[in-house]
Coordinates of C-alpha atoms in Angstrom, one line a residue:
X14 CA 0.0 -0.3 -0.1
X15 CA 1.0 3.6 -0.7
X16 CA 1.3 5.9 2.2
X17 CA -2.0 8.2 2.5
X18 CA -1.7 11.8 4.1
X19 CA -4.8 12.5 5.8
X20 CA -5.4 13.8 9.6
X21 CA -8.3 11.8 10.2
X22 CA -11.3 13.4 12.9
X23 CA -10.1 12.6 16.6
X24 CA -12.1 10.8 19.7
X25 CA -11.6 10.8 22.9
X26 CA -12.5 7.1 23.6
X27 CA -12.7 5.2 26.9
X28 CA -10.9 7.0 29.6
X29 CA -11.6 10.2 27.9
X30 CA -15.0 10.7 28.7
X31 CA -14.5 14.6 29.6
X32 CA -12.8 14.9 26.0
X33 CA -15.2 13.8 24.2
X34 CA -17.6 16.8 26.3
X35 CA -14.5 17.6 23.1
X36 CA -7.5 -6.0 13.2
X37 CA -6.4 -21.3 7.2
X38 CA -8.4 -23.7 5.3
X39 CA -11.6 -23.5 4.9
X40 CA -12.9 -26.4 6.9
X41 CA -13.6 -27.8 10.0
X42 CA -11.6 -28.2 12.9
X43 CA -10.9 -29.2 16.3
X44 CA -9.6 -26.4 19.3
X45 CA -7.1 -23.2 17.9
X46 CA -3.6 -24.6 19.3
X47 CA -0.8 -22.4 19.4
X48 CA 2.0 -23.0 17.5
X49 CA 4.7 -20.3 16.8
X50 CA 2.5 -18.5 19.0
X51 CA 3.3 -15.6 22.6
X52 CA 0.8 -18.5 24.7
X53 CA -0.4 -22.9 24.8
X54 CA -4.3 -22.1 25.3
X55 CA -6.6 -23.7 23.1
X56 CA -10.6 -22.4 22.0
X57 CA -13.2 -24.6 21.0
X58 CA -13.2 -23.3 17.1
X59 CA -16.5 -23.0 15.3
X60 CA -16.6 -24.5 12.0
X61 CA -14.3 -21.9 9.1
X62 CA -15.0 -20.8 6.6
X63 CA -12.4 -18.4 4.4
X64 CA -15.1 -17.3 1.9
X65 CA -17.7 -16.1 4.7
X66 CA -18.6 -12.1 5.5
X67 CA -17.2 -10.9 9.2
X68 CA -18.8 -8.1 10.9
X69 CA -16.6 -5.9 12.6
X70 CA -17.8 -3.3 14.8
X71 CA -16.0 0.2 15.0
X72 CA -16.2 3.1 16.9
X73 CA -16.7 6.1 14.2
X74 CA -12.6 7.2 14.7
X75 CA -11.7 3.7 13.9
X76 CA -14.5 3.5 10.9
X77 CA -11.8 5.4 8.1
X78 CA -9.5 2.2 8.7
X79 CA -11.9 -0.3 8.7
X80 CA -12.7 1.3 5.2
X81 CA -9.3 1.8 4.3
X82 CA -8.8 -2.1 4.7
X83 CA -12.2 -3.2 3.1
X84 CA -10.9 -0.6 0.1
X85 CA -7.4 -2.1 0.0
X86 CA -8.9 -5.5 0.2
X87 CA -12.0 -5.9 -2.0
X88 CA -11.8 -9.5 -1.7
X89 CA -12.4 -9.8 2.1
X90 CA -16.8 -9.9 2.3
X91 CA -17.2 -7.4 5.1
X92 CA -20.6 -6.1 6.9
X93 CA -19.1 -2.4 9.0
X94 CA -21.4 -1.8 11.8
X95 CA -20.5 1.6 13.8
X96 CA -21.3 1.8 17.4
X97 CA -19.7 3.0 20.5
X98 CA -16.9 1.3 21.3
X99 CA -18.5 1.7 25.4
X100 CA -17.2 4.9 25.3
X101 CA -18.1 6.7 28.2
X102 CA -18.7 3.9 30.8
X103 CA -21.2 2.4 28.1
X104 CA -21.4 -1.8 28.7
X105 CA -22.7 -2.0 25.0
X106 CA -20.6 -4.9 24.2
X107 CA -21.0 -6.7 27.0
X108 CA -24.9 -6.8 26.8
X109 CA -25.1 -7.7 23.0
X110 CA -22.6 -10.5 23.8
X111 CA -24.5 -12.2 26.8
X112 CA -27.9 -12.0 24.3
X113 CA -25.8 -13.8 21.3
X114 CA -24.5 -16.3 24.2
X115 CA -28.2 -16.8 25.0
X116 CA -29.8 -17.3 21.4
X117 CA -26.6 -18.8 20.1
X118 CA -25.9 -16.7 17.3
X119 CA -25.3 -12.4 16.2
X120 CA -22.2 -12.6 17.4
X121 CA -19.5 -9.6 15.4
X122 CA -16.1 -10.8 14.4
X123 CA -13.9 -8.0 15.1
X124 CA -14.5 -5.5 17.6
X125 CA -13.2 -2.3 18.9
X126 CA -14.0 -1.6 22.5
X127 CA -12.2 0.2 26.2
X128 CA -9.7 -2.0 28.4
X129 CA -12.1 -2.6 30.3
X130 CA -13.8 -4.4 27.5
X131 CA -11.4 -7.3 28.3
X132 CA -11.7 -7.7 32.0
X133 CA -15.2 -9.6 30.7
X134 CA -14.8 -10.5 27.6
X135 CA -11.6 -12.9 28.6
X136 CA -14.7 -15.1 30.4
X137 CA -17.8 -16.8 29.7
X138 CA -20.2 -14.3 30.2
X139 CA -23.4 -16.7 31.0
X140 CA -23.3 -20.3 31.9
X141 CA -22.0 -22.9 29.2
X142 CA -20.9 -20.1 26.6
X143 CA -17.7 -20.1 25.3
X144 CA -16.0 -16.5 26.3
X145 CA -16.4 -13.5 24.0
X146 CA -12.7 -13.1 23.1
X147 CA -10.1 -15.3 21.3
X148 CA -7.3 -15.6 22.7
X149 CA -4.4 -13.9 20.6
X150 CA -2.0 -15.7 20.9
X151 CA -3.3 -18.5 19.2
X152 CA -3.3 -16.4 15.9
X153 CA -1.5 -14.4 16.1
X154 CA 2.8 -14.7 15.8
X155 CA 4.7 -14.4 19.0
X156 CA 7.2 -11.9 18.0
X157 CA 4.2 -9.5 16.6
X158 CA 3.1 -9.3 20.2
X159 CA 6.4 -8.7 21.3
X160 CA 7.1 -5.8 19.4
X161 CA 4.2 -4.2 21.4
X162 CA 5.2 -1.5 24.6
X163 CA 6.4 -2.8 27.3
X164 CA 3.7 -4.0 29.5
X165 CA 0.8 -2.1 27.1
X166 CA -0.9 -5.7 26.0
X167 CA -1.0 -5.7 30.4
X168 CA -5.1 -4.8 30.1
X169 CA -5.2 -8.0 28.1
X170 CA -4.0 -10.1 29.7
X171 CA -5.9 -12.2 32.7
X172 CA -4.3 -15.6 33.2
X173 CA -1.3 -16.2 31.1
X174 CA -3.8 -15.6 28.1
X175 CA -3.8 -12.3 25.8
X176 CA -7.1 -11.3 24.7
X177 CA -7.3 -8.7 22.8
X178 CA -4.7 -6.4 19.9
X179 CA -3.9 -2.7 22.0
X180 CA -4.6 -0.2 19.4
X181 CA -3.6 3.0 20.7
X182 CA -1.7 4.4 24.1
X183 CA -1.7 7.7 25.8
X184 CA 2.1 7.4 28.1
X185 CA 1.5 10.5 30.4
X186 CA 4.9 13.0 29.6
X187 CA 5.5 16.9 31.0
X188 CA 4.1 19.4 28.6
X189 CA 5.5 22.5 28.5
X190 CA 5.3 26.1 26.7
X191 CA 9.2 26.8 25.7
X192 CA 8.7 29.6 24.4
X193 CA 7.5 30.9 28.1
X194 CA 9.7 28.8 29.7
X195 CA 12.7 30.5 28.2
X196 CA 11.7 33.6 28.5
X197 CA 11.2 33.8 32.2
X198 CA 15.0 31.6 33.2
X199 CA 13.0 28.3 33.6
X200 CA 14.7 24.8 33.1
X201 CA 12.1 21.9 32.8
X202 CA 12.0 20.2 36.0
X203 CA 13.2 16.3 35.7
X204 CA 11.7 15.4 39.3
X205 CA 8.5 16.0 41.4
X206 CA 10.7 17.7 43.9
X207 CA 11.5 20.3 41.0
X208 CA 8.1 20.5 39.6
X209 CA 7.0 21.3 43.7
X210 CA 9.8 23.9 43.7
X211 CA 9.0 25.7 40.4
X212 CA 5.3 24.9 41.1
X213 CA 5.9 27.6 44.0
X214 CA 7.7 29.8 42.0
X215 CA 6.0 30.3 39.4
X216 CA 3.0 31.0 41.7
X217 CA 4.8 33.8 43.5
X218 CA 6.4 35.5 39.9
X219 CA 3.9 34.7 37.7
X220 CA 0.8 34.7 39.3
X221 CA -2.1 33.2 37.7
X222 CA 0.1 30.8 35.8
X223 CA -0.8 26.9 35.9
X224 CA 1.4 23.5 36.4
X225 CA -1.4 21.6 35.9
X226 CA -4.5 20.6 36.5
X227 CA -5.9 17.7 38.0
X228 CA -10.1 18.8 37.6
X229 CA -10.7 16.2 34.8
X230 CA -12.2 12.7 35.1
X231 CA -8.8 11.6 34.4
X232 CA -6.0 13.5 36.3
X233 CA -5.6 10.7 38.8
X234 CA -4.4 8.7 35.8
X235 CA -1.5 10.9 35.2
X236 CA -0.8 12.3 38.7
X237 CA -1.2 9.1 40.8
X238 CA -1.4 6.4 38.0
X239 CA 2.6 7.7 37.9
X240 CA 3.8 7.9 41.6
X241 CA 2.6 3.5 41.8
X242 CA -0.1 4.3 43.7
X243 CA -1.5 1.4 44.6
X244 CA -5.2 2.8 43.7
X245 CA -6.3 -0.9 42.0
X246 CA -3.9 -2.7 42.0
X247 CA -4.9 -6.8 40.9
X248 CA -3.3 -9.2 43.5
X249 CA -1.7 -13.0 42.5
X250 CA -5.3 -14.0 44.3
X251 CA -7.4 -12.4 42.6
X252 CA -8.2 -9.0 44.8
X253 CA -7.7 -6.2 44.5
X254 CA -5.5 -4.1 46.5
X255 CA -7.6 -0.1 47.4
X256 CA -4.5 1.7 49.5
X257 CA -4.6 5.3 49.3
X258 CA -2.5 5.5 52.2
X259 CA 0.2 4.2 50.8
X260 CA 3.5 6.4 50.7
X261 CA 3.2 6.1 47.0
X262 CA -0.2 7.7 47.3
X263 CA 0.3 10.4 50.2
X264 CA 3.2 11.7 48.7
X265 CA 1.5 12.9 45.6
X266 CA -1.1 14.1 47.6
X267 CA 1.4 16.1 49.7
X268 CA 2.8 17.3 46.3
X269 CA -0.5 18.4 45.2
X270 CA -1.6 20.3 48.4
X271 CA 0.7 23.7 48.2
X272 CA 0.4 23.6 44.0
X273 CA -3.7 23.6 45.3
X274 CA -3.0 26.0 47.7
X275 CA -1.1 28.7 46.4
X276 CA -3.3 27.8 42.7
X277 CA -0.8 26.6 40.3
X278 CA -2.5 23.8 40.1
X279 CA -5.9 24.7 38.7
X280 CA -8.8 22.4 41.2
X281 CA -10.4 23.1 37.4
X282 CA -10.6 20.5 34.6
X283 CA -8.4 21.2 31.3
X284 CA -11.0 20.9 30.1
X285 CA -13.5 22.9 32.0
X286 CA -15.4 25.5 29.8
X287 CA -13.9 28.7 29.6
X288 CA -10.3 27.4 30.5
X289 CA -8.0 29.8 29.9
X290 CA -6.0 28.0 27.9
X291 CA -2.9 30.9 27.2
X292 CA -1.9 30.4 31.5
X293 CA -0.7 27.3 30.9
X294 CA 3.0 26.8 31.5
X295 CA 3.3 23.2 32.1
X296 CA 1.0 20.4 32.2
X297 CA 1.7 16.7 33.3
X298 CA -0.7 14.7 31.2
X299 CA -0.9 12.1 28.0
X300 CA 0.5 12.0 23.9
X301 CA -2.5 13.4 22.9
X302 CA -2.2 16.1 24.4
X303 CA 0.1 18.2 22.6
X304 CA -2.3 18.3 19.6
X305 CA -5.3 17.9 20.9
X306 CA -5.2 20.2 24.2
X307 CA -2.8 22.7 23.3
X308 CA -3.3 23.0 19.3
X309 CA -7.0 22.1 18.9
X310 CA -8.0 22.7 22.0
X311 CA -6.3 26.0 23.2
X312 CA -4.5 27.5 19.8
X313 CA -1.5 27.5 21.2
X314 CA 1.1 28.8 18.5
X315 CA 3.1 26.5 16.6
X316 CA 6.7 26.0 18.0
X317 CA 5.6 27.1 21.5
X318 CA 4.3 23.9 23.1
X319 CA 7.4 20.8 24.1
X320 CA 6.9 17.5 25.9
X321 CA 9.8 16.7 28.3
X322 CA 10.4 12.8 30.1
X323 CA 8.0 11.4 32.9
X324 CA 8.8 12.8 35.9
X325 CA 10.9 10.8 38.6
X326 CA 10.8 11.6 42.6
X327 CA 14.2 12.4 43.7
X328 CA 16.2 8.8 44.6
X329 CA 14.6 6.8 42.0
X330 CA 16.5 4.6 39.9
X331 CA 13.1 3.7 37.3
X332 CA 11.1 5.8 35.2
X333 CA 7.6 5.4 35.6
X334 CA 4.2 6.7 34.1
X335 CA 0.4 6.9 33.9
X336 CA -1.0 6.0 30.8
X337 CA -5.0 8.3 29.6
X338 CA -6.4 6.2 26.8
X339 CA -6.4 3.9 24.8
X340 CA -8.7 1.1 23.1
X341 CA -8.5 -2.2 22.1
X342 CA -9.3 -5.0 19.0
X343 CA -10.7 -8.2 19.9
X344 CA -11.6 -11.1 17.8
X345 CA -14.6 -13.3 18.6
X346 CA -14.2 -16.3 19.2
X347 CA -17.4 -17.5 17.6
X348 CA -15.5 -16.3 14.3
X349 CA -16.1 -18.4 11.2
X350 CA -13.3 -16.9 9.4
X351 CA -10.4 -16.2 11.5
X352 CA -8.5 -16.2 8.9
X353 CA -9.9 -12.8 7.8
X354 CA -10.5 -11.3 11.1
X355 CA -7.4 -12.2 12.5
X356 CA -5.8 -10.5 9.5
X357 CA -8.1 -7.6 9.5
X358 CA -6.9 -7.0 13.3
X359 CA -3.4 -7.6 13.1
X360 CA -3.6 -4.9 10.1
X361 CA -5.1 -2.4 12.1
X362 CA -3.2 -2.8 15.2
X363 CA 0.3 -3.5 13.5
X364 CA 0.8 -1.5 9.6
X365 CA 2.7 1.0 9.4
X366 CA 1.4 2.2 6.4
X367 CA -2.1 2.4 8.4
X368 CA -0.3 4.0 12.0
X369 CA 1.7 6.7 10.7
X370 CA -1.1 8.8 10.4
X371 CA -3.6 7.4 12.9
X372 CA -5.3 9.8 15.3
X373 CA -3.4 8.8 18.6
X374 CA 0.0 7.2 19.1
X375 CA 0.3 3.3 18.4
X376 CA 0.9 0.8 20.6
X377 CA 2.7 -1.3 18.1
X378 CA 6.6 0.2 18.4
X379 CA 7.3 -0.2 14.3
X380 CA 3.6 1.8 14.1
X381 CA 5.3 4.6 16.9
X382 CA 7.7 5.1 14.9
X383 CA 5.7 5.8 11.7
X384 CA 3.2 8.0 13.5
X385 CA 6.6 10.3 14.9
X386 CA 7.9 10.2 11.3
X387 CA 5.0 11.8 9.8
X388 CA 5.4 15.5 10.3
X389 CA 1.8 15.7 10.9
X390 CA 2.5 14.6 14.1
X391 CA 5.5 16.3 15.1
X392 CA 6.4 19.4 12.6
X393 CA 4.0 21.0 15.7
X394 CA 5.8 21.1 18.3
X395 CA 8.8 23.5 19.9
X396 CA 11.3 20.4 19.9
X397 CA 11.4 16.9 18.1
X398 CA 9.2 14.4 20.6
X399 CA 10.3 11.5 19.6
X400 CA 12.6 10.2 21.8
X401 CA 10.3 11.7 24.8
X402 CA 7.6 9.5 23.6
X403 CA 9.3 6.4 22.6
X404 CA 11.3 5.7 26.2
X405 CA 7.4 6.9 28.1
X406 CA 5.8 4.5 26.3
X407 CA 7.7 1.8 27.5
X408 CA 7.3 3.1 31.1
X409 CA 3.8 3.2 32.2
X410 CA 3.1 0.8 35.3
X411 CA 1.6 -1.8 35.3
X412 CA 0.6 -2.0 38.6
X413 CA -2.7 0.5 38.0
X414 CA -4.8 -2.4 37.4
X415 CA -7.1 -2.9 34.0
X416 CA -10.8 -3.6 36.6
X417 CA -14.7 -3.9 34.8
X418 CA -14.6 -0.4 36.6
X419 CA -13.7 2.9 35.4
X420 CA -10.8 4.6 37.5
X421 CA -12.9 8.3 36.3
X422 CA -16.0 6.5 38.6
X423 CA -14.8 7.3 41.9
X424 CA -12.6 10.2 41.3
X425 CA -15.5 11.9 39.9
X426 CA -18.2 10.6 42.6
X427 CA -16.1 12.1 45.9
X428 CA -12.7 14.0 44.4
X429 CA -13.9 15.9 42.4
X430 CA -16.1 17.3 44.4
X431 CA -14.1 18.0 47.4
X432 CA -11.7 20.1 45.3
X433 CA -14.6 21.9 44.5
X434 CA -15.5 22.2 48.1
X435 CA -12.1 23.8 49.1
X436 CA -10.8 20.9 50.4
X437 CA -7.5 20.0 49.7
X438 CA -6.2 15.9 48.2
X439 CA -5.0 15.1 51.5
X440 CA -8.5 15.8 52.9
X441 CA -10.0 14.0 49.5
X442 CA -7.8 11.2 50.1
X443 CA -10.7 9.5 52.2
X444 CA -13.5 10.2 50.2
X445 CA -11.7 8.6 47.9
X446 CA -10.3 5.1 49.3
X447 CA -14.0 4.7 49.7
X448 CA -15.4 5.2 47.0
X449 CA -13.2 2.9 44.8
X450 CA -13.8 -0.3 47.5
X451 CA -17.4 0.5 47.2
X452 CA -17.0 0.3 43.3
X453 CA -14.8 -2.4 43.4
X454 CA -16.8 -4.8 45.6
X455 CA -19.5 -3.9 43.9
X456 CA -18.4 -4.9 40.6
X457 CA -17.4 -8.5 42.3
X458 CA -14.1 -7.8 43.7
X459 CA -12.4 -9.3 47.3
X460 CA -10.8 -5.7 48.4
X461 CA -7.9 -5.7 49.9
X462 CA -6.5 -2.6 52.0
X463 CA -3.4 -3.0 53.2

């Protein structure tokens, strides 16, 4: 395929609810068994027919990619359906799969979804049913899976099997206005402690300017995930650890408190209507902030915004960061055309021709490099973001586990109202702890708090 220079419309999927309000033979067979694959699992394969039509469910943002594949592969019969992609906490896909499990038909072959969907799709939704998602380590070569960014397939993994292919990731980095930083004689911090000190200096010397915001529904993923806070950490026995009293949590709340008090960290969200983007000196946030916050939302002129490596704590040897968004593709275990389904899902997530102009940062490393080589994705910035993005993509902490409930719900219900009422982050922590525990228990988790 030839390169297709274009910019697709952007939609902020599953974990980015606040912004949105802005990828064999044609004969019967037994179980599939991996050969050149990453695992040793099996699943009951339907009678295969390589000529059969595959049904693809996609969100509107990924629709042009699916249509492009259909155009380039006219011999593949496809029924393309657009749905919400399970964004904004929707459970549409799960509800439909439960219905299809009861009726014994109707399952789509390939689906774009939220990472939280793998928590149910990798298991039977009803007694006696087969898990909806096929383990892709039975279908995709291990060498392909190994080329995804470190940890990016973690949300896909259950009991040693991998049930999805990661579409994109949103690794957290430190964004800053290089033009203003240079004018004021500031250097981009490398540690959280330097970040705090700079914020206090900015409050004194340049009141009204901010170095961050914690009022969005995903702000916890930028700050507390990056601090390795065990807000939702799955244990080996299947229980969920929720311990906001951990030093890895309190060090972040303690850092934020004086910055909230002097207003250098805003308790408003960046995506709050009327937020003044011209007053943002720095922002701790995902890779998509550059173009979709500073460029599209704030209208910051080109050549001003730069990205620095994720912050670490003084004395910390390993850099860890958070992740704010990213979707997945699943292949149905019920598909009667696994050959075509696997080929599509693999192309969508690994083709450099497709990923070079994807709307957000690809999880597949060769695709990410092609994306970064596309001038459309980097010419806006003051400096080259390539190394910062590539390194940070491999530094996302995997201890912030994929759960069946959205981490945005407890944060939005407990923390944001408390901050709006004038409480400090430290004061809001107990309520956040309770909200997460309640949400986890309601979702069927056994919770441990120490």
